[in-house]
Amino acid sequence: TNIVAKDVTINSGASLAIEKVLTISGDLTNNGQLVFVSSSTGNGELGPVSESSTISGNITVQRYMKNRRSYRMVSSAVTTTNSIHNNWQEGAISNSHNPNVGFGTHITGATTDQANGFDGTATGNPSMFTVNVPAQQFEAVSNTDTNTLTAGDPYLLFVRGDRSIDLNNNNASSETVLRATGSLFTGTKTQNFANASADNFVMFGNPYQSAIDINSVFAASTNLITRYYYVYDPNLGAHGSYVTIDLLNGSNTAGSSANQYLQPGQAAQVKVSGPATVVFNENDKAPGNFTSSNRNSMSSNNMLTVQLYTTTNFNNGGPLHDSFGILFDESYDNRLTYDDATKPMNFHENIGVDHNGTYLSIEQREMPQPDEVYPLYSAGYQQTEYTLKMTVNGLEETLLYLDDRFTGISTPLETGDNTYEFSVDSNNALSISTDRFSIRTEARLGVNENDLLSNIRLFPNPLNGDIFYINSPKLDGKQISVSIKDLTGRNIYQQTLECSANTIIVPMGDNISSGVYLVTLKHRGDSQTYRLIKE
């Protein structure tokens, strides 16, 4: 249970395991063994500590890792005198040595076993990284045999499981607990990023053995873009995925349990506007906010959410790989602002909004207008069969379509959940093109517009090539007059074409310059005109 006390003393030879929240108003003296326990259901935590309190003796903190072979962003709540190797690798003497079952993990980075403290592998690929902020890259740590842990220092760590894992088996995994022993950090902690530039991402670590409220942390910090922060969720994708947290309400588009409460032993990222500081104070602590019980999916009255799955994962209830959201409101701005969340890149699958070359995981826009196009960015495919799940909330006055430029398929998106299955071929450049997909808008037809020329869609639009398609579900098998004029009124195309499989193929020719064109369709006295953009 939670423990509230003035002074706590652990005698020599005695031990105290904290599984909930310990709150003290006096001193904490450890002459024996004090362990803050971490499990799948919660963390032992230390509540806010006053400036007059003292904490003495070495204390052990744990961080539970579920059975998931994934990257994690991690930190320590203690500063150790012993090496990373003696703590998170349990002081093992070889890559097959497992001193304490269920504890520790392999940290790799050398082909020779135990060179520089690393567990040797055939490739020598590193599994523990820091961030080079000016270069905006992860860099492998140099060693684990002399480097120690400092409270709050952040790392990206690939966790396979405990040290029973066979390093020759790339599918092996297990749950484990990382533990470190040293002086427990209390008080104010400032993490400086003096070499950061505007729009850089920086990685910061939780220095406390307590969940912290990121909104409270950011309020005391400098030069941070405080609307969003980024958690790496090991439960997503094949080896984890970034989740963008909207700090207005702690929500996200991925259905992740991550929210505004950063857990003990956890690190995260934030975007900065220049040289920055992240400042932690005792009153930022929010013990008891364990993320598995605080799921908060993003939802808005006018919102489009897109989630990328492998088709196997989608059909079998598996995790998504990436996601993004577009929120619409008359008060929002279509220009790029700090109310839009820049997308951090996953190691594998990525999907987001392409805002004139800036990739976004959350975009805020004015209410949609007819004939708008929202280009998407997608990359990093590792499989061949994928499914997009697209959820439309509100937007009753707008028709949304997903355009697939590779297949030529245009899919209407109705209110609620929509799915689109697609294949990729790594040997086909068009199949894996980063601009393969886009979202397009049209105004909904009124009650008097339910004729044969309703629900017409032109794609791709904008047009890069010389051929475009007209999707016309009510005209299948019929002859349609198609004429195209430029904005001066000059007629540049006039043909009667047949609609087959709900599609009319329009070859414009190879001498059409870039610009805006008006496409008019006529059938039995009815006509309708649409705008086509030629890039």
Short mmCIF file of C-alpha atoms in Angstrom, two decimals, residues 30 54-55 64 139 152 175 274 285 354 393 437 463 495 511:
data_model
loop_
_atom_site.label_atom_id
_atom_site.label_comp_id
_atom_site.label_asym_id
_atom_site.label_seq_id
_atom_site.Cartn_x
_atom_site.Cartn_y
_atom_site.Cartn_z
CA ASN A 30 19.05 3.59 4.36
CA THR A 54 17.74 14.29 3.50
CA ILE A 55 18.12 10.91 1.80
CA TYR A 64 9.99 -3.24 -15.73
CA GLU A 139 25.03 7.99 -31.49
CA GLY A 152 17.97 11.86 -15.63
CA GLU A 175 10.22 -9.69 -19.98
CA GLY A 274 16.54 27.39 -29.76
CA LYS A 285 5.98 14.70 -9.41
CA ASP A 354 3.41 16.50 -45.89
CA ASN A 393 -15.32 12.29 -36.79
CA PHE A 437 -1.17 8.83 -51.00
CA LEU A 463 -1.81 15.78 -61.80
CA GLN A 495 -13.81 13.79 -76.55
CA ASN A 511 2.04 19.22 -74.28
#
